[in-house]
Amino acid sequence: MIKAFDGKQPRISESAYICQTAYIIGDVQIGEQSGIWPGVVIRGDFASIKIGRRTIIEDNCVVHCGTPMEIGDNVIVGHSVVLHGKKIGNNTLIGNNATILDNSEIGEYCVIGAGCLVSQGMKIPDRSFVVGVPGKIQGEVKSAVMKRLESGNRSYLAFFEKYRKAGI
């Protein structure tokens, strides 16, 4: 369901895939070739949410914020993530069931482990590998992983067409 809220209509690129069971309201912008999967809720009711190009938000995620949020290009947000952060840099992976709290900022080429809790206001530098509750930087993302992050979303593009043809 895609709905205007408080006079603001979501702006979604024609090349983006939006599953019919996703719920998107208000001041939301979704870039080219991005994918929003089943059960995702994106609420641009309190503040704007900008999602970049080729970004994938997987099943059952909640994206909501009290201040403007920007999710970069080539980002993968894993299944059941709760995302309240301020900024997610390009080419970043947020692992399944992670929670990203208000006003946190995650740099480019980061990997946030499954189940991680990124604390309110935390600032994570580029190329950081973060795990735990609360999340702690455990190391630097290596070049081989960075290359995978740059191309990881390409496999989704074929699925977009399959889902569209199936009417899903």
mmCIF file of C-alpha atoms in Angstrom:
data_model
loop_
_atom_site.group_PDB
_atom_site.id
_atom_site.type_symbol
_atom_site.label_atom_id
_atom_site.label_comp_id
_atom_site.label_asym_id
_atom_site.label_seq_id
_atom_site.Cartn_x
_atom_site.Cartn_y
_atom_site.Cartn_z
ATOM 1 C CA MET A 1 0.000 0.000 0.000
ATOM 2 C CA ILE A 2 1.379 3.374 -1.010
ATOM 3 C CA LYS A 3 -0.413 6.386 0.483
ATOM 4 C CA ALA A 4 -0.011 10.110 0.881
ATOM 5 C CA PHE A 5 0.143 11.370 4.452
ATOM 6 C CA ASP A 6 -0.212 14.933 5.673
ATOM 7 C CA GLY A 7 -0.102 16.182 2.084
ATOM 8 C CA LYS A 8 3.088 14.289 1.190
ATOM 9 C CA GLN A 9 3.034 11.546 -1.439
ATOM 10 C CA PRO A 10 5.782 8.889 -1.672
ATOM 11 C CA ARG A 11 7.999 9.391 -4.747
ATOM 12 C CA ILE A 12 9.080 6.063 -6.170
ATOM 13 C CA SER A 13 11.223 5.448 -9.242
ATOM 14 C CA GLU A 14 9.437 3.505 -11.972
ATOM 15 C CA SER A 15 12.294 0.993 -12.014
ATOM 16 C CA ALA A 16 11.971 0.223 -8.287
ATOM 17 C CA TYR A 17 10.197 -2.958 -7.204
ATOM 18 C CA ILE A 18 7.609 -2.514 -4.453
ATOM 19 C CA CYS A 19 5.925 -5.670 -3.159
ATOM 20 C CA GLN A 20 2.142 -5.386 -2.891
ATOM 21 C CA THR A 21 2.285 -6.188 0.834
ATOM 22 C CA ALA A 22 4.675 -3.319 1.629
ATOM 23 C CA TYR A 23 3.258 -0.243 3.413
ATOM 24 C CA ILE A 24 4.766 3.106 2.376
ATOM 25 C CA ILE A 25 3.341 6.446 3.528
ATOM 26 C CA GLY A 26 4.257 10.104 3.509
ATOM 27 C CA ASP A 27 7.531 11.829 2.725
ATOM 28 C CA VAL A 28 9.411 8.876 1.226
ATOM 29 C CA GLN A 29 11.656 8.828 -1.832
ATOM 30 C CA ILE A 30 12.825 5.507 -3.350
ATOM 31 C CA GLY A 31 15.565 5.481 -5.996
ATOM 32 C CA GLU A 32 16.091 3.576 -9.230
ATOM 33 C CA GLN A 33 16.271 -0.231 -9.191
ATOM 34 C CA SER A 34 15.666 -0.416 -5.451
ATOM 35 C CA GLY A 35 13.530 -3.181 -3.984
ATOM 36 C CA ILE A 36 11.047 -3.158 -1.129
ATOM 37 C CA TRP A 37 10.067 -6.710 -0.161
ATOM 38 C CA PRO A 38 7.028 -8.297 1.585
ATOM 39 C CA GLY A 39 5.872 -6.850 4.883
ATOM 40 C CA VAL A 40 8.153 -3.803 4.842
ATOM 41 C CA VAL A 41 6.784 -0.687 6.555
ATOM 42 C CA ILE A 42 8.274 2.688 5.581
ATOM 43 C CA ARG A 43 6.662 5.584 7.454
ATOM 44 C CA GLY A 44 7.615 9.068 6.346
ATOM 45 C CA ASP A 45 5.109 10.608 8.732
ATOM 46 C CA PHE A 46 7.383 12.321 11.293
ATOM 47 C CA ALA A 47 10.303 13.071 8.939
ATOM 48 C CA SER A 48 11.512 12.427 5.393
ATOM 49 C CA ILE A 49 13.088 9.135 4.323
ATOM 50 C CA LYS A 50 15.303 9.017 1.239
ATOM 51 C CA ILE A 51 16.323 5.614 -0.112
ATOM 52 C CA GLY A 52 19.041 5.581 -2.765
ATOM 53 C CA ARG A 53 19.534 3.571 -5.953
ATOM 54 C CA ARG A 54 19.824 -0.229 -6.017
ATOM 55 C CA THR A 55 19.022 -0.475 -2.315
ATOM 56 C CA ILE A 56 17.219 -3.559 -1.043
ATOM 57 C CA ILE A 57 14.999 -3.555 2.028
ATOM 58 C CA GLU A 58 14.146 -7.161 2.810
ATOM 59 C CA ASP A 59 11.052 -8.741 4.319
ATOM 60 C CA ASN A 60 9.413 -7.378 7.494
ATOM 61 C CA CYS A 61 11.668 -4.357 8.063
ATOM 62 C CA VAL A 62 10.418 -1.197 9.742
ATOM 63 C CA VAL A 63 11.879 2.107 8.512
ATOM 64 C CA HIS A 64 10.781 5.113 10.585
ATOM 65 C CA CYS A 65 12.476 8.191 12.025
ATOM 66 C CA GLY A 66 11.976 11.352 14.034
ATOM 67 C CA THR A 67 14.536 13.318 11.999
ATOM 68 C CA PRO A 68 15.289 13.082 8.263
ATOM 69 C CA MET A 69 16.857 9.759 7.246
ATOM 70 C CA GLU A 70 19.025 8.963 4.247
ATOM 71 C CA ILE A 71 19.802 5.419 3.123
ATOM 72 C CA GLY A 72 22.517 5.383 0.457
ATOM 73 C CA ASP A 73 23.001 3.481 -2.794
ATOM 74 C CA ASN A 74 23.654 -0.284 -2.968
ATOM 75 C CA VAL A 75 22.558 -0.882 0.618
ATOM 76 C CA ILE A 76 21.090 -4.198 1.754
ATOM 77 C CA VAL A 77 18.855 -4.009 4.817
ATOM 78 C CA GLY A 78 18.353 -7.610 5.987
ATOM 79 C CA HIS A 79 15.162 -9.317 7.085
ATOM 80 C CA SER A 80 13.327 -7.872 10.118
ATOM 81 C CA VAL A 81 15.630 -4.899 10.686
ATOM 82 C CA VAL A 82 14.253 -1.955 12.670
ATOM 83 C CA LEU A 83 15.779 1.164 11.175
ATOM 84 C CA HIS A 84 15.456 4.512 12.997
ATOM 85 C CA GLY A 85 18.919 5.869 12.150
ATOM 86 C CA LYS A 86 19.843 9.153 10.535
ATOM 87 C CA LYS A 87 22.190 7.934 7.788
ATOM 88 C CA ILE A 88 23.277 4.664 6.199
ATOM 89 C CA GLY A 89 26.232 5.064 3.824
ATOM 90 C CA ASN A 90 26.573 3.563 0.353
ATOM 91 C CA ASN A 91 27.478 -0.123 -0.096
ATOM 92 C CA THR A 92 26.557 -1.101 3.455
ATOM 93 C CA LEU A 93 24.976 -4.329 4.719
ATOM 94 C CA ILE A 94 22.677 -4.315 7.746
ATOM 95 C CA GLY A 95 22.311 -7.929 8.963
ATOM 96 C CA ASN A 96 19.017 -9.649 9.760
ATOM 97 C CA ASN A 97 17.216 -8.565 12.954
ATOM 98 C CA ALA A 98 19.567 -5.656 13.637
ATOM 99 C CA THR A 99 18.194 -2.555 15.345
ATOM 100 C CA ILE A 100 19.516 0.857 14.339
ATOM 101 C CA LEU A 101 18.390 3.485 16.853
ATOM 102 C CA ASP A 102 17.597 7.194 16.474
ATOM 103 C CA ASN A 103 20.163 9.615 15.081
ATOM 104 C CA SER A 104 22.822 6.962 14.528
ATOM 105 C CA GLU A 105 25.039 7.286 11.454
ATOM 106 C CA ILE A 106 26.644 4.376 9.622
ATOM 107 C CA GLY A 107 29.409 5.060 7.108
ATOM 108 C CA GLU A 108 30.076 3.576 3.676
ATOM 109 C CA TYR A 109 31.159 -0.049 3.144
ATOM 110 C CA CYS A 110 30.088 -1.098 6.636
ATOM 111 C CA VAL A 111 28.817 -4.488 7.761
ATOM 112 C CA ILE A 112 26.439 -4.494 10.728
ATOM 113 C CA GLY A 113 26.082 -8.038 12.062
ATOM 114 C CA ALA A 114 22.822 -9.918 12.488
ATOM 115 C CA GLY A 115 21.057 -9.039 15.734
ATOM 116 C CA CYS A 116 23.322 -6.046 16.386
ATOM 117 C CA LEU A 117 22.030 -3.031 18.312
ATOM 118 C CA VAL A 118 23.438 0.256 17.022
ATOM 119 C CA SER A 119 22.895 2.641 19.934
ATOM 120 C CA GLN A 120 21.174 6.001 19.733
ATOM 121 C CA GLY A 121 23.481 8.653 18.270
ATOM 122 C CA MET A 122 26.326 6.203 17.513
ATOM 123 C CA LYS A 123 28.584 7.274 14.640
ATOM 124 C CA ILE A 124 30.198 4.379 12.778
ATOM 125 C CA PRO A 125 33.102 5.243 10.453
ATOM 126 C CA ASP A 126 33.453 3.933 6.890
ATOM 127 C CA ARG A 127 34.555 0.290 6.451
ATOM 128 C CA SER A 128 33.562 -0.761 9.981
ATOM 129 C CA PHE A 129 32.491 -4.280 10.976
ATOM 130 C CA VAL A 130 30.095 -3.972 13.925
ATOM 131 C CA VAL A 131 28.508 -6.728 16.051
ATOM 132 C CA GLY A 132 26.919 -7.186 19.463
ATOM 133 C CA VAL A 133 24.413 -5.711 21.871
ATOM 134 C CA PRO A 134 25.297 -2.929 22.177
ATOM 135 C CA GLY A 135 27.147 -2.798 18.861
ATOM 136 C CA LYS A 136 30.907 -2.438 18.967
ATOM 137 C CA ILE A 137 33.353 -1.997 16.115
ATOM 138 C CA GLN A 138 35.271 -5.259 15.786
ATOM 139 C CA GLY A 139 37.435 -4.484 12.788
ATOM 140 C CA GLU A 140 37.696 -3.091 9.296
ATOM 141 C CA VAL A 141 35.868 -4.381 6.223
ATOM 142 C CA LYS A 142 38.446 -5.848 3.820
ATOM 143 C CA SER A 143 38.743 -5.030 0.108
ATOM 144 C CA ALA A 144 37.269 -8.375 -1.033
ATOM 145 C CA VAL A 145 34.148 -7.765 1.060
ATOM 146 C CA MET A 146 33.918 -4.200 -0.255
ATOM 147 C CA LYS A 147 33.791 -5.516 -3.831
ATOM 148 C CA ARG A 148 31.016 -7.919 -2.860
ATOM 149 C CA LEU A 149 29.068 -5.086 -1.220
ATOM 150 C CA GLU A 150 29.315 -3.069 -4.440
ATOM 151 C CA SER A 151 27.738 -5.835 -6.516
ATOM 152 C CA GLY A 152 25.621 -7.717 -3.975
ATOM 153 C CA ASN A 153 22.316 -6.214 -5.087
ATOM 154 C CA ARG A 154 22.595 -7.222 -8.746
ATOM 155 C CA SER A 155 21.137 -10.674 -8.101
ATOM 156 C CA TYR A 156 17.890 -9.048 -6.964
ATOM 157 C CA LEU A 157 17.205 -7.380 -10.318
ATOM 158 C CA ALA A 158 16.153 -10.644 -11.990
ATOM 159 C CA PHE A 159 13.855 -11.372 -9.061
ATOM 160 C CA PHE A 160 12.103 -8.021 -9.521
ATOM 161 C CA GLU A 161 10.966 -9.082 -12.982
ATOM 162 C CA LYS A 162 9.868 -12.542 -11.810
ATOM 163 C CA TYR A 163 7.800 -11.009 -9.017
ATOM 164 C CA ARG A 164 6.272 -8.406 -11.333
ATOM 165 C CA LYS A 165 5.294 -11.093 -13.861
ATOM 166 C CA ALA A 166 3.729 -13.120 -11.056
ATOM 167 C CA GLY A 167 1.735 -10.059 -9.944
ATOM 168 C CA ILE A 168 3.329 -10.033 -6.512
#
